[in-house]
JSON list of C-alpha atoms in Angstrom, two decimals:
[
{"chain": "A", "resi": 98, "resn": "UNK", "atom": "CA", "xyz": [-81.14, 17.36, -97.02]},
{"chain": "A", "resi": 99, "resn": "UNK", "atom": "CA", "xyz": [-78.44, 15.23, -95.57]},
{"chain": "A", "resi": 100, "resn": "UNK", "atom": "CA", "xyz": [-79.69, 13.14, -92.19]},
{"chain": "A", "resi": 101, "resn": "UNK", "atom": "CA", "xyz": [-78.40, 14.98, -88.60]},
{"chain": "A", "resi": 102, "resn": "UNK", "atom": "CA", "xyz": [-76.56, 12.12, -86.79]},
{"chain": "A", "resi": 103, "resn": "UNK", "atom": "CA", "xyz": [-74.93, 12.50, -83.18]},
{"chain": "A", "resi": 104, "resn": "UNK", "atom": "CA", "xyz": [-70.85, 13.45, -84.05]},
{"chain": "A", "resi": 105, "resn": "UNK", "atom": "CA", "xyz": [-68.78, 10.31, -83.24]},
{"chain": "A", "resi": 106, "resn": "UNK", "atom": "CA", "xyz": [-67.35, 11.91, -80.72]},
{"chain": "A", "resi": 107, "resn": "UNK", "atom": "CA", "xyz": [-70.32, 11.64, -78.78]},
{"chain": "A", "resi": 108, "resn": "UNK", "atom": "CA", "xyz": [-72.58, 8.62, -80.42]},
{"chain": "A", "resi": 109, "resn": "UNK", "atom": "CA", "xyz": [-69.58, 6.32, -79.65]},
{"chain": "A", "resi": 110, "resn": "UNK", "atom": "CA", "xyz": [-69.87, 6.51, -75.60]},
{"chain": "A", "resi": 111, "resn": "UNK", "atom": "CA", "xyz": [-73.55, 5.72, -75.28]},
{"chain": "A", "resi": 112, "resn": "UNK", "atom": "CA", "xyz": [-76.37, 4.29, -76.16]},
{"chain": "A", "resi": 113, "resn": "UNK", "atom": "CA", "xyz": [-78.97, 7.13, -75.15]},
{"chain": "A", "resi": 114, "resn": "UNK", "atom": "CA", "xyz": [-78.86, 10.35, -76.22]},
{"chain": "A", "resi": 115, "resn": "UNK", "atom": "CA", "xyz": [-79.10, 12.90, -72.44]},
{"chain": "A", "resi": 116, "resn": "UNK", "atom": "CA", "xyz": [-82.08, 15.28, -72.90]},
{"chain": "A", "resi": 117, "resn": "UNK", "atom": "CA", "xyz": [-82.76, 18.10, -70.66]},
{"chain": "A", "resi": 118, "resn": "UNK", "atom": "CA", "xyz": [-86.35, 18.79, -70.76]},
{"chain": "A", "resi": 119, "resn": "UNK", "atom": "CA", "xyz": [-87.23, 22.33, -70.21]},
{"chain": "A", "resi": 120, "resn": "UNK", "atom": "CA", "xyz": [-91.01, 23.43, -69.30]},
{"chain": "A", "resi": 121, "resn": "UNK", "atom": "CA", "xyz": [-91.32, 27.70, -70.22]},
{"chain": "A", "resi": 122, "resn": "UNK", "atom": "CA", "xyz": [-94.98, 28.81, -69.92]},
{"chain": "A", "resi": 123, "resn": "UNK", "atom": "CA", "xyz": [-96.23, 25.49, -70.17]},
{"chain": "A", "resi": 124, "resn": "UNK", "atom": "CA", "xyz": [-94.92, 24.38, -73.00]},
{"chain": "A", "resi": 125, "resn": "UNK", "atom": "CA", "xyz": [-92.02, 21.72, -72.85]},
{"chain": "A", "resi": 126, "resn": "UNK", "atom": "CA", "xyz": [-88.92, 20.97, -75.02]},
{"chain": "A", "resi": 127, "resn": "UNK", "atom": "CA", "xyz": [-85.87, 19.44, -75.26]},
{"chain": "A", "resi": 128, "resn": "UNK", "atom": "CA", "xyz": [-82.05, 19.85, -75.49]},
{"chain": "A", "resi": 129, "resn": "UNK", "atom": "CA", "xyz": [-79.59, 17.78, -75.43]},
{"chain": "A", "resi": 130, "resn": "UNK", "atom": "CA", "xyz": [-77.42, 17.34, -72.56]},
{"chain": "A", "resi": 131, "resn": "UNK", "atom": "CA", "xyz": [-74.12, 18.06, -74.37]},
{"chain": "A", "resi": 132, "resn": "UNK", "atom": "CA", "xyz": [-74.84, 21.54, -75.35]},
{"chain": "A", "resi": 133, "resn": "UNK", "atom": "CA", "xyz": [-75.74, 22.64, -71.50]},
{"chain": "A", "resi": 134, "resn": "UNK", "atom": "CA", "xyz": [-73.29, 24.26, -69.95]},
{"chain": "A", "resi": 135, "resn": "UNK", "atom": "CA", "xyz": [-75.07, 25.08, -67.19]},
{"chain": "A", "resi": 136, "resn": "UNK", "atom": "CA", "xyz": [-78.46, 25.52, -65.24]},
{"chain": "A", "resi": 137, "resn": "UNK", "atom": "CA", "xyz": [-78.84, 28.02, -63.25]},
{"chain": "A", "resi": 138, "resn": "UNK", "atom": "CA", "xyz": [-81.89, 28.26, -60.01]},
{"chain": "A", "resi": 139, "resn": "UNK", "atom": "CA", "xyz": [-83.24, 31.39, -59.06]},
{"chain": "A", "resi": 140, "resn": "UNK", "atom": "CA", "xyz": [-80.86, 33.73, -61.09]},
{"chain": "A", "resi": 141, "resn": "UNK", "atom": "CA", "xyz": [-81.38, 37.59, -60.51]},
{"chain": "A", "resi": 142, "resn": "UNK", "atom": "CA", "xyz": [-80.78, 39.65, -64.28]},
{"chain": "A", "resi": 143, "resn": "UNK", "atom": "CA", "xyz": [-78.19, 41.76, -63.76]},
{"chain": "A", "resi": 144, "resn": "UNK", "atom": "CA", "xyz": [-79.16, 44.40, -66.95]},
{"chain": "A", "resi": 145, "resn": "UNK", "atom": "CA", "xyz": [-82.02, 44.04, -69.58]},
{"chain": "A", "resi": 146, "resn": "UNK", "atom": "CA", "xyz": [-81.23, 45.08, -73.60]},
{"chain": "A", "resi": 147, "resn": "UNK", "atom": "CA", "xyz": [-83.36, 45.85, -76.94]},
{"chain": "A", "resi": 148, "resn": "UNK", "atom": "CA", "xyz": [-82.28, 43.76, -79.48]},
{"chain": "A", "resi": 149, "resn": "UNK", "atom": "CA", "xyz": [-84.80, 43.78, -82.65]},
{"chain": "A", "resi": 150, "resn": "UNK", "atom": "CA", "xyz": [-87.38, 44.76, -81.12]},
{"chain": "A", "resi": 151, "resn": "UNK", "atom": "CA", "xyz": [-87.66, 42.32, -78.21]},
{"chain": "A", "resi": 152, "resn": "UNK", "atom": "CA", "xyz": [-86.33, 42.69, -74.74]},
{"chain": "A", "resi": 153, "resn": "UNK", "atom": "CA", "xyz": [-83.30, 40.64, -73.63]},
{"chain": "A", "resi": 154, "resn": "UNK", "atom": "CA", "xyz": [-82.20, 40.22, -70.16]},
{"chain": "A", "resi": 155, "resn": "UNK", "atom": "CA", "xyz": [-78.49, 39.69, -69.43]},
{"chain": "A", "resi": 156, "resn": "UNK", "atom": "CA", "xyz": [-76.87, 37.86, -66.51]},
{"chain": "A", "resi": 157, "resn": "UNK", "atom": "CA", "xyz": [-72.92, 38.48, -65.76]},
{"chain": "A", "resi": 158, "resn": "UNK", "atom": "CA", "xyz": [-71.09, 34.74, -65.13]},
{"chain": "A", "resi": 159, "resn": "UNK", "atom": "CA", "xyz": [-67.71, 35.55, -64.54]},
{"chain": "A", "resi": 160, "resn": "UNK", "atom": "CA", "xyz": [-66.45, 37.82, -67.30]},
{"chain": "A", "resi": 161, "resn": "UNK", "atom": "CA", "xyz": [-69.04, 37.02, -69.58]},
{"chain": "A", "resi": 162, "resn": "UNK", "atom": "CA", "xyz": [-72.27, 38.77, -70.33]},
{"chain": "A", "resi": 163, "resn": "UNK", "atom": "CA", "xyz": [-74.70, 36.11, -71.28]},
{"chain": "A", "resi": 164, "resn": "UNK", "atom": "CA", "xyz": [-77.79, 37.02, -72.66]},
{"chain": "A", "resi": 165, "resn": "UNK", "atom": "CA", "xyz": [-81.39, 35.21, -71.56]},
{"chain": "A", "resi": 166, "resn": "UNK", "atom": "CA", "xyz": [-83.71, 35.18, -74.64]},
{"chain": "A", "resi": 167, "resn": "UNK", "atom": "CA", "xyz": [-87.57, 33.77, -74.65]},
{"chain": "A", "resi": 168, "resn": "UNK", "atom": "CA", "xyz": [-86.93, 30.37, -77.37]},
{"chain": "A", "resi": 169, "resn": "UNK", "atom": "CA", "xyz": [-90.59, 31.60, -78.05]},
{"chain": "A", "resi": 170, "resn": "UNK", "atom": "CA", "xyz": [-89.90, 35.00, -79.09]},
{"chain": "A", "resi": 171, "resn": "UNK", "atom": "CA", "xyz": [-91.46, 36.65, -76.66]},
{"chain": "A", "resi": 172, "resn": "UNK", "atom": "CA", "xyz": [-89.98, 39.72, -73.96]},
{"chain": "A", "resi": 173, "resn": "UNK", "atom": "CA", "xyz": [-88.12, 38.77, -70.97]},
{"chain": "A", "resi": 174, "resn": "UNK", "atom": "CA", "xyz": [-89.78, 40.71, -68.19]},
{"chain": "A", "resi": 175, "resn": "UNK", "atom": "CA", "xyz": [-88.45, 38.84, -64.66]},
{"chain": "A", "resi": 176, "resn": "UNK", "atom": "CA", "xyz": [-86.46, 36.33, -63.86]},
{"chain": "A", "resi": 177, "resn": "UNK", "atom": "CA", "xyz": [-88.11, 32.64, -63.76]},
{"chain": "A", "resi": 178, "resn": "UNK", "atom": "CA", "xyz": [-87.50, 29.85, -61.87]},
{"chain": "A", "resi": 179, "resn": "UNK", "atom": "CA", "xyz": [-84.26, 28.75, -63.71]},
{"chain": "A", "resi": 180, "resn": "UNK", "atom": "CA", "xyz": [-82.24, 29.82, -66.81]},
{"chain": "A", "resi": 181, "resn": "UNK", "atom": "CA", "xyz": [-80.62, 27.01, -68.85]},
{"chain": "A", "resi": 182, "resn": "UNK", "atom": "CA", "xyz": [-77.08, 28.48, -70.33]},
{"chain": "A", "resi": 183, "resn": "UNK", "atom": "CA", "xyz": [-76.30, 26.91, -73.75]},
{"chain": "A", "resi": 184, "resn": "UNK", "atom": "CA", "xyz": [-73.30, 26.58, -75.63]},
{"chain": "A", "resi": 185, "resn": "UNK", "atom": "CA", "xyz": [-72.80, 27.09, -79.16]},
{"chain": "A", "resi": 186, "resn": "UNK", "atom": "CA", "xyz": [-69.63, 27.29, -81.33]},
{"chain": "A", "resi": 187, "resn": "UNK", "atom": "CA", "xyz": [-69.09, 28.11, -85.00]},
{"chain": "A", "resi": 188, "resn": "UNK", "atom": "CA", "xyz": [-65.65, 27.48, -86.12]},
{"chain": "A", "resi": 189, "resn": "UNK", "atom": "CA", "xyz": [-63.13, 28.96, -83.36]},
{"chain": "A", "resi": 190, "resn": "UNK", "atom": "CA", "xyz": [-66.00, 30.99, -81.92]},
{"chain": "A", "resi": 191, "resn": "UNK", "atom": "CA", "xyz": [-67.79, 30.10, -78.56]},
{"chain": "A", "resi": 192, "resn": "UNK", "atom": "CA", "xyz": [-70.64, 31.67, -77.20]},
{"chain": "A", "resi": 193, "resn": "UNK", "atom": "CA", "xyz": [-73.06, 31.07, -74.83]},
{"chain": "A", "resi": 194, "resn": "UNK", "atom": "CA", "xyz": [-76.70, 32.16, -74.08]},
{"chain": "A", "resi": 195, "resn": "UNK", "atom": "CA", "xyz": [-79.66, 31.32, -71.74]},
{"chain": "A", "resi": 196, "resn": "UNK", "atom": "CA", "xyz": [-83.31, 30.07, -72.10]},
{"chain": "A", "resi": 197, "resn": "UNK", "atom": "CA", "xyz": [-85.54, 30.74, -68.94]},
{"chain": "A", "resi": 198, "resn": "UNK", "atom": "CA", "xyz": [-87.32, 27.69, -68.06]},
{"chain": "A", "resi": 199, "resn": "UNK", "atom": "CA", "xyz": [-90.43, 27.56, -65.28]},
{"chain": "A", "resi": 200, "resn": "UNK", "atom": "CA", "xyz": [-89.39, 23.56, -64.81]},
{"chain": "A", "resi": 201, "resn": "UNK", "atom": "CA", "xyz": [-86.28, 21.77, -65.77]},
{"chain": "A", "resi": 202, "resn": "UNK", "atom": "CA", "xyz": [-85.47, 17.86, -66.02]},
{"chain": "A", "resi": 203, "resn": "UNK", "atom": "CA", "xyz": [-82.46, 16.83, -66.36]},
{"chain": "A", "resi": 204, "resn": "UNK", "atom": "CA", "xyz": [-81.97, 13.21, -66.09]},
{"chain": "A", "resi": 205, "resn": "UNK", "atom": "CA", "xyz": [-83.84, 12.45, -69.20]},
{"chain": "A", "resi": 206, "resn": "UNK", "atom": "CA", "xyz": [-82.76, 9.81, -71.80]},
{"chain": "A", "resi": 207, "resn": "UNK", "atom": "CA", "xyz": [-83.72, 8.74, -75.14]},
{"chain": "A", "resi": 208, "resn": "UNK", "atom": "CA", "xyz": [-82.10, 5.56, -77.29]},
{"chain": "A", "resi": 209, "resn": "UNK", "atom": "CA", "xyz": [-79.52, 7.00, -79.35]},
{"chain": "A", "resi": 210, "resn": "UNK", "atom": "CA", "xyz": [-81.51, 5.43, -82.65]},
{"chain": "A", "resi": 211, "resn": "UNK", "atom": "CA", "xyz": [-84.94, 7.13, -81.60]},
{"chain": "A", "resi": 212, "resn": "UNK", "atom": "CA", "xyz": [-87.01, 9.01, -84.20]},
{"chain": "A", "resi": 213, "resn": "UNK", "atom": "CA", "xyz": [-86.85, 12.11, -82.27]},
{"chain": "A", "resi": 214, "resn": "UNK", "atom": "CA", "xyz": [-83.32, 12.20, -81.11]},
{"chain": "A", "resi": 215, "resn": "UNK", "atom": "CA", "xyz": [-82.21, 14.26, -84.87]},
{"chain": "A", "resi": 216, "resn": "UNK", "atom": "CA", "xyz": [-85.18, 16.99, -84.02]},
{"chain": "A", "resi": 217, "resn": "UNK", "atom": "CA", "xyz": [-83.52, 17.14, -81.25]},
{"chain": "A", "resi": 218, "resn": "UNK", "atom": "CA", "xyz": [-80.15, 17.60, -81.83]},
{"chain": "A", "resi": 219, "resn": "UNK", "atom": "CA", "xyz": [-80.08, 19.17, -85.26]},
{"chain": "A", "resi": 220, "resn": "UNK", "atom": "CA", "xyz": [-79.43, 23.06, -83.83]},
{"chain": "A", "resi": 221, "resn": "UNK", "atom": "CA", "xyz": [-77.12, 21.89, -81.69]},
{"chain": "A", "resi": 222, "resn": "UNK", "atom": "CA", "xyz": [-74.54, 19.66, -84.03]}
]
């Protein structure tokens, strides 16, 4: 297994890698800065979907339908305190999608050469 660096593109302009540290039902993890696109306070769902077996909720941001999934696995019953909208890309393809989050920090920073920094970033690179 080859070691998960930060792209160059990104480990060149800093030292510290931007974390935003989300808290859902009490338990707290990380994501780096760079793949937010967006946080979002007191969101209302606009529809709620099945897919395999769990419940999804869906929020409309402009023209896209961006889906709010429990990182835990779990059903998506109400809205919480804030939804954290990720991005993700595979080749040309861009999606987002949203983690609900009881507590969010985001002014969190790690040194770019700390041991946790490719846990961190290796679903997101």
């Amino acid at each position: 297994m080859r070691d998960i660096e930060l792209p160059d593109s990104i480990s060149n302009l800093a030292d510290k890698l931007q974390i935003v540290e989300i808290v859902w039902q009490g338990i707290p993890f990380q994501i780096p800065k760079f793949a937010v696109y967006s946080i979002l306070n007191n969101s209302v769902f606009d529809r709620f979907m099945y897919r395999n077996g769990r419940r999804v909720a869906l929020i409309k941001l402009g023209r896209y339908e961006v889906p709010v999934i429990d990182p835990f696995r779990g059903n998506i019953d109400k809205p919480p305190e804030h939804v954290v909208i990720i991005t993700h890309s595979k080749g040309d393809r861009f999606g987002l999608y949203g983690y609900p989050a009881d507590h969010v920090a985001d002014d969190v920073c790690v040194a770019r050469n700390h041991r946790s920094v490719k846990r961190i970033i290796k679903d997101f690179v």
